[in-house]
Amino acid sequence: MFPPTKTAFALYQEEILNGHILSYKESLDSILKGIIAPQTITEFAGDSGSGKTQTCLQLCISVQLPKCCGGLQGEALYISTNNNFSSQRVRELSKNFVEHYKSLDGKTKSVDFNEDFILKHIHYIKVKDCSELIACIHLLGNYLSGKDVKLVVIDSVSFPIRLLDTKIRKLVLSRLLLELRNLASLYQFAVILTNDLTTRVNEGKSYVTPSFGDSFYHLVNSRVMFSKRNTYFHAQIVKSTFYERKEAIFFI
């Protein structure tokens, strides 16, 4: 049977109706706007301390913003492989976020949008190794049943996979991302994967680049590179299905 078809106009309408997730940090959103959307996979790459995890936490909060205020009013699932998740930090960010958006004509009050509400709608899973991560993704459809998850974060995807034999890394990674893509399409959520940097050597010269090379690069819809420079953070889109290369300076 021939696969179902859609017009470009129908796809465009779907993208508009599905919406996208913002951080509600004006400078950062100048490059993130339209990038993190349902059915897409976004990679956040950078060194430790470059702002990847903090941005992920912020997005787990902002995805819950009520639809009447321009949000997706969804839940978030945070899959941690590196112990970077901090409930105290999430609560602090939640408090700041709620305070900042009390100016929306009191609309948030109608859904009791507060710190406790936000924390209750961020689901957390700790995985110890690659086997647990594979099992987690394989059973994700069952877990999501009955929930309204609009964002799934894996922080980080590179931490457990780097421990595998180099001969099977590419296969495991491609299967994980294929399954994530199918689930994201079925359940209408966005995916963010954080990735660490590694040093490679080419023609006698070393350079720093995101882990897993081109095989990973071609599997994601967007790649955002994070770095810290003195007291501020820097983010740059180096790949996007939708937009040209852009960069921004932001603070956490």
Short mmCIF file of C-alpha atoms in Angstrom, two decimals:
data_model
loop_
_atom_site.label_atom_id
_atom_site.label_comp_id
_atom_site.label_asym_id
_atom_site.label_seq_id
_atom_site.Cartn_x
_atom_site.Cartn_y
_atom_site.Cartn_z
CA MET A 1 0.00 0.00 0.00
CA PHE A 2 1.28 3.44 -0.93
CA PRO A 3 2.15 5.53 2.18
CA PRO A 4 -0.21 8.40 3.08
CA THR A 5 0.66 11.79 1.60
CA LYS A 6 0.20 15.37 2.73
CA THR A 7 0.57 18.68 0.95
CA ALA A 8 3.26 21.14 1.96
CA PHE A 9 0.46 23.48 3.05
CA ALA A 10 -0.99 20.84 5.38
CA LEU A 11 2.44 20.25 6.91
CA TYR A 12 2.90 23.98 7.37
CA GLN A 13 -0.45 24.23 9.15
CA GLU A 14 0.53 21.34 11.44
CA GLU A 15 3.79 23.05 12.39
CA ILE A 16 1.95 26.27 13.24
CA LEU A 17 -0.71 24.48 15.30
CA ASN A 18 1.83 22.31 17.13
CA GLY A 19 3.65 25.39 18.37
CA HIS A 20 7.17 25.45 19.80
CA ILE A 21 8.91 25.77 23.16
CA LEU A 22 10.67 28.95 24.24
CA SER A 23 13.01 29.59 27.17
CA TYR A 24 11.49 33.04 27.76
CA LYS A 25 14.99 34.49 27.89
CA GLU A 26 14.74 37.09 25.17
CA SER A 27 18.29 36.86 23.82
CA LEU A 28 18.34 33.04 23.79
CA ASP A 29 14.89 32.84 22.19
CA SER A 30 16.13 34.99 19.32
CA ILE A 31 17.78 31.80 18.04
CA LEU A 32 15.61 29.10 19.66
CA LYS A 33 12.28 30.38 18.36
CA GLY A 34 10.73 27.70 16.17
CA ILE A 35 13.58 25.23 16.75
CA ILE A 36 12.27 23.12 19.65
CA ALA A 37 8.96 21.83 18.36
CA PRO A 38 6.94 18.60 18.59
CA GLN A 39 8.22 15.76 16.36
CA THR A 40 11.75 17.20 16.24
CA ILE A 41 15.07 16.27 17.87
CA THR A 42 17.39 19.07 19.00
CA GLU A 43 20.97 18.55 20.15
CA PHE A 44 22.54 20.83 22.77
CA ALA A 45 26.32 20.35 22.51
CA GLY A 46 29.04 21.90 24.64
CA ASP A 47 31.47 21.51 27.50
CA SER A 48 30.42 20.94 31.09
CA GLY A 49 29.22 24.22 32.60
CA SER A 50 28.32 25.76 29.24
CA GLY A 51 24.62 26.17 30.07
CA LYS A 52 23.12 23.06 28.42
CA THR A 53 21.53 21.56 31.53
CA GLN A 54 20.31 24.91 32.87
CA THR A 55 18.62 25.63 29.55
CA CYS A 56 17.02 22.17 29.58
CA LEU A 57 15.64 22.79 33.09
CA GLN A 58 14.27 26.15 31.99
CA LEU A 59 12.53 24.56 29.00
CA CYS A 60 11.00 21.86 31.23
CA ILE A 61 9.39 24.74 33.12
CA SER A 62 8.36 26.94 30.21
CA VAL A 63 6.74 24.06 28.27
CA GLN A 64 4.09 24.11 31.01
CA LEU A 65 3.03 27.69 30.41
CA PRO A 66 -0.77 27.73 29.82
CA LYS A 67 -2.00 27.94 26.25
CA CYS A 68 -3.84 31.15 27.06
CA CYS A 69 -0.41 32.70 27.65
CA GLY A 70 1.18 31.29 24.50
CA GLY A 71 2.61 28.07 25.96
CA LEU A 72 2.02 24.39 25.21
CA GLN A 73 0.55 23.61 28.66
CA GLY A 74 2.32 20.25 28.61
CA GLU A 75 4.41 18.13 30.93
CA ALA A 76 8.12 17.36 30.70
CA LEU A 77 10.12 14.15 31.10
CA TYR A 78 13.74 14.47 32.19
CA ILE A 79 15.92 11.37 31.68
CA SER A 80 19.20 11.84 33.52
CA THR A 81 22.33 9.79 32.87
CA ASN A 82 24.85 12.10 34.56
CA ASN A 83 23.23 13.26 37.83
CA ASN A 84 23.06 16.89 36.67
CA PHE A 85 19.37 17.28 37.53
CA SER A 86 18.69 19.43 40.61
CA SER A 87 15.18 19.74 42.03
CA GLN A 88 16.30 22.72 44.13
CA ARG A 89 17.51 24.53 41.04
CA VAL A 90 14.26 23.70 39.22
CA ARG A 91 12.28 25.18 42.10
CA GLU A 92 14.38 28.32 42.04
CA LEU A 93 13.94 28.71 38.29
CA SER A 94 10.21 27.98 38.65
CA LYS A 95 9.78 30.71 41.24
CA ASN A 96 11.52 33.24 39.00
CA PHE A 97 9.46 32.12 36.01
CA VAL A 98 6.13 32.43 37.84
CA GLU A 99 7.04 35.86 39.21
CA HIS A 100 8.03 37.05 35.77
CA TYR A 101 4.74 35.96 34.21
CA LYS A 102 2.34 37.28 36.82
CA SER A 103 2.12 40.28 34.50
CA LEU A 104 0.00 38.28 32.03
CA ASP A 105 -3.25 39.82 33.31
CA GLY A 106 -3.59 37.17 35.97
CA LYS A 107 -4.25 34.46 33.38
CA THR A 108 -1.82 32.03 34.97
CA LYS A 109 -3.85 32.10 38.19
CA SER A 110 -6.74 30.33 36.50
CA VAL A 111 -4.69 27.12 36.30
CA ASP A 112 -2.89 27.53 39.65
CA PHE A 113 0.46 28.03 37.92
CA ASN A 114 2.99 28.01 40.77
CA GLU A 115 6.26 26.33 41.81
CA ASP A 116 4.60 23.21 43.23
CA PHE A 117 2.43 22.81 40.13
CA ILE A 118 5.51 23.07 37.90
CA LEU A 119 7.58 20.53 39.86
CA LYS A 120 4.68 18.04 39.86
CA HIS A 121 4.62 18.10 36.06
CA ILE A 122 8.32 17.40 35.50
CA HIS A 123 8.79 13.63 35.53
CA TYR A 124 12.30 12.41 36.37
CA ILE A 125 13.99 9.13 35.46
CA LYS A 126 17.54 8.23 36.46
CA VAL A 127 19.30 5.68 34.26
CA LYS A 128 22.62 4.12 35.23
CA ASP A 129 23.96 2.82 31.93
CA CYS A 130 23.25 2.34 28.24
CA SER A 131 21.19 -0.83 28.82
CA GLU A 132 18.82 1.09 31.10
CA LEU A 133 18.63 3.96 28.62
CA ILE A 134 17.71 1.57 25.78
CA ALA A 135 15.07 -0.09 27.97
CA CYS A 136 13.72 3.30 29.02
CA ILE A 137 13.24 4.45 25.43
CA HIS A 138 11.80 1.07 24.41
CA LEU A 139 9.13 1.31 27.14
CA LEU A 140 8.58 5.05 26.78
CA GLY A 141 5.32 4.65 24.87
CA ASN A 142 3.76 2.74 27.77
CA TYR A 143 5.01 5.32 30.26
CA LEU A 144 3.61 8.26 28.27
CA SER A 145 0.13 6.76 28.04
CA GLY A 146 -2.26 8.99 29.97
CA LYS A 147 0.26 11.82 30.28
CA ASP A 148 0.49 15.02 28.26
CA VAL A 149 4.27 15.16 27.83
CA LYS A 150 5.38 17.78 25.32
CA LEU A 151 9.13 17.69 26.02
CA VAL A 152 11.54 14.80 26.59
CA VAL A 153 15.09 15.63 27.67
CA ILE A 154 17.98 13.16 27.78
CA ASP A 155 20.90 14.67 29.69
CA SER A 156 23.26 13.42 28.47
CA VAL A 157 22.99 10.99 25.58
CA SER A 158 26.78 10.77 25.25
CA PHE A 159 27.56 9.85 28.87
CA PRO A 160 26.40 6.18 28.72
CA ILE A 161 27.04 5.54 25.02
CA ARG A 162 30.71 6.54 25.21
CA LEU A 163 31.22 3.53 27.51
CA LEU A 164 30.21 1.14 24.71
CA ASP A 165 32.62 -0.53 22.33
CA THR A 166 33.29 1.81 19.41
CA LYS A 167 32.11 -0.87 16.96
CA ILE A 168 28.49 -0.74 18.19
CA ARG A 169 28.13 2.92 19.23
CA LYS A 170 26.85 4.07 15.85
CA LEU A 171 24.30 1.25 15.63
CA VAL A 172 22.98 1.80 19.17
CA LEU A 173 22.77 5.56 18.67
CA SER A 174 20.95 5.32 15.34
CA ARG A 175 18.41 2.86 16.74
CA LEU A 176 17.80 5.04 19.80
CA LEU A 177 17.21 8.14 17.73
CA LEU A 178 14.99 6.32 15.25
CA GLU A 179 12.80 5.05 18.09
CA LEU A 180 12.74 8.50 19.69
CA ARG A 181 11.72 10.07 16.39
CA ASN A 182 8.86 7.60 15.94
CA LEU A 183 7.65 8.18 19.50
CA ALA A 184 7.92 11.97 19.13
CA SER A 185 5.75 11.79 16.01
CA LEU A 186 3.21 9.47 17.63
CA TYR A 187 2.89 11.34 20.94
CA GLN A 188 3.61 14.84 19.63
CA PHE A 189 6.53 15.85 21.86
CA ALA A 190 9.85 17.57 21.29
CA VAL A 191 13.17 15.91 22.13
CA ILE A 192 16.33 17.55 23.47
CA LEU A 193 19.55 15.56 23.72
CA THR A 194 22.62 17.03 25.41
CA ASN A 195 25.96 15.97 24.00
CA ASP A 196 29.50 16.44 25.29
CA LEU A 197 32.56 17.49 23.35
CA THR A 198 35.48 15.27 22.43
CA THR A 199 38.95 15.82 20.94
CA ARG A 200 39.73 14.41 17.50
CA VAL A 201 42.89 14.41 15.43
CA ASN A 202 42.95 15.03 11.67
CA GLU A 203 46.17 15.25 9.66
CA GLY A 204 48.19 15.68 12.81
CA LYS A 205 46.03 18.52 14.17
CA SER A 206 43.67 18.17 17.12
CA TYR A 207 40.28 19.87 17.35
CA VAL A 208 37.29 19.81 19.68
CA THR A 209 33.92 18.66 18.32
CA PRO A 210 30.64 17.13 19.57
CA SER A 211 30.82 13.40 20.25
CA PHE A 212 29.88 10.74 17.65
CA GLY A 213 30.79 12.74 14.55
CA ASP A 214 28.70 13.02 11.39
CA SER A 215 26.62 9.92 12.15
CA PHE A 216 24.99 11.79 15.03
CA TYR A 217 24.93 15.17 13.30
CA HIS A 218 22.77 13.83 10.47
CA LEU A 219 20.27 12.20 12.83
CA VAL A 220 19.14 15.41 14.60
CA ASN A 221 16.99 18.22 13.22
CA SER A 222 18.97 20.96 14.93
CA ARG A 223 22.28 21.41 16.72
CA VAL A 224 22.90 24.27 19.14
CA MET A 225 26.46 24.78 20.40
CA PHE A 226 26.83 26.15 23.94
CA SER A 227 29.89 27.72 25.54
CA LYS A 228 30.74 29.96 28.49
CA ARG A 229 32.76 33.11 28.00
CA ASN A 230 33.76 34.95 31.16
CA THR A 231 30.48 35.79 32.95
CA TYR A 232 28.09 35.15 30.06
CA PHE A 233 26.96 32.21 27.95
CA HIS A 234 27.01 31.85 24.19
CA ALA A 235 24.70 29.75 22.01
CA GLN A 236 24.93 29.23 18.27
CA ILE A 237 22.78 27.31 15.83
CA VAL A 238 25.17 25.33 13.63
CA LYS A 239 22.48 23.16 12.05
CA SER A 240 18.75 23.63 11.62
CA THR A 241 16.10 22.16 9.37
CA PHE A 242 14.25 25.47 9.55
CA TYR A 243 16.64 28.42 9.99
CA GLU A 244 20.04 29.79 9.06
CA ARG A 245 22.99 29.94 11.45
CA LYS A 246 22.43 32.38 14.29
CA GLU A 247 24.04 33.08 17.65
CA ALA A 248 23.15 34.77 20.92
CA ILE A 249 24.68 35.82 24.22
CA PHE A 250 22.61 35.11 27.34
CA PHE A 251 22.84 34.94 31.12
CA ILE A 252 21.68 32.30 33.59
#
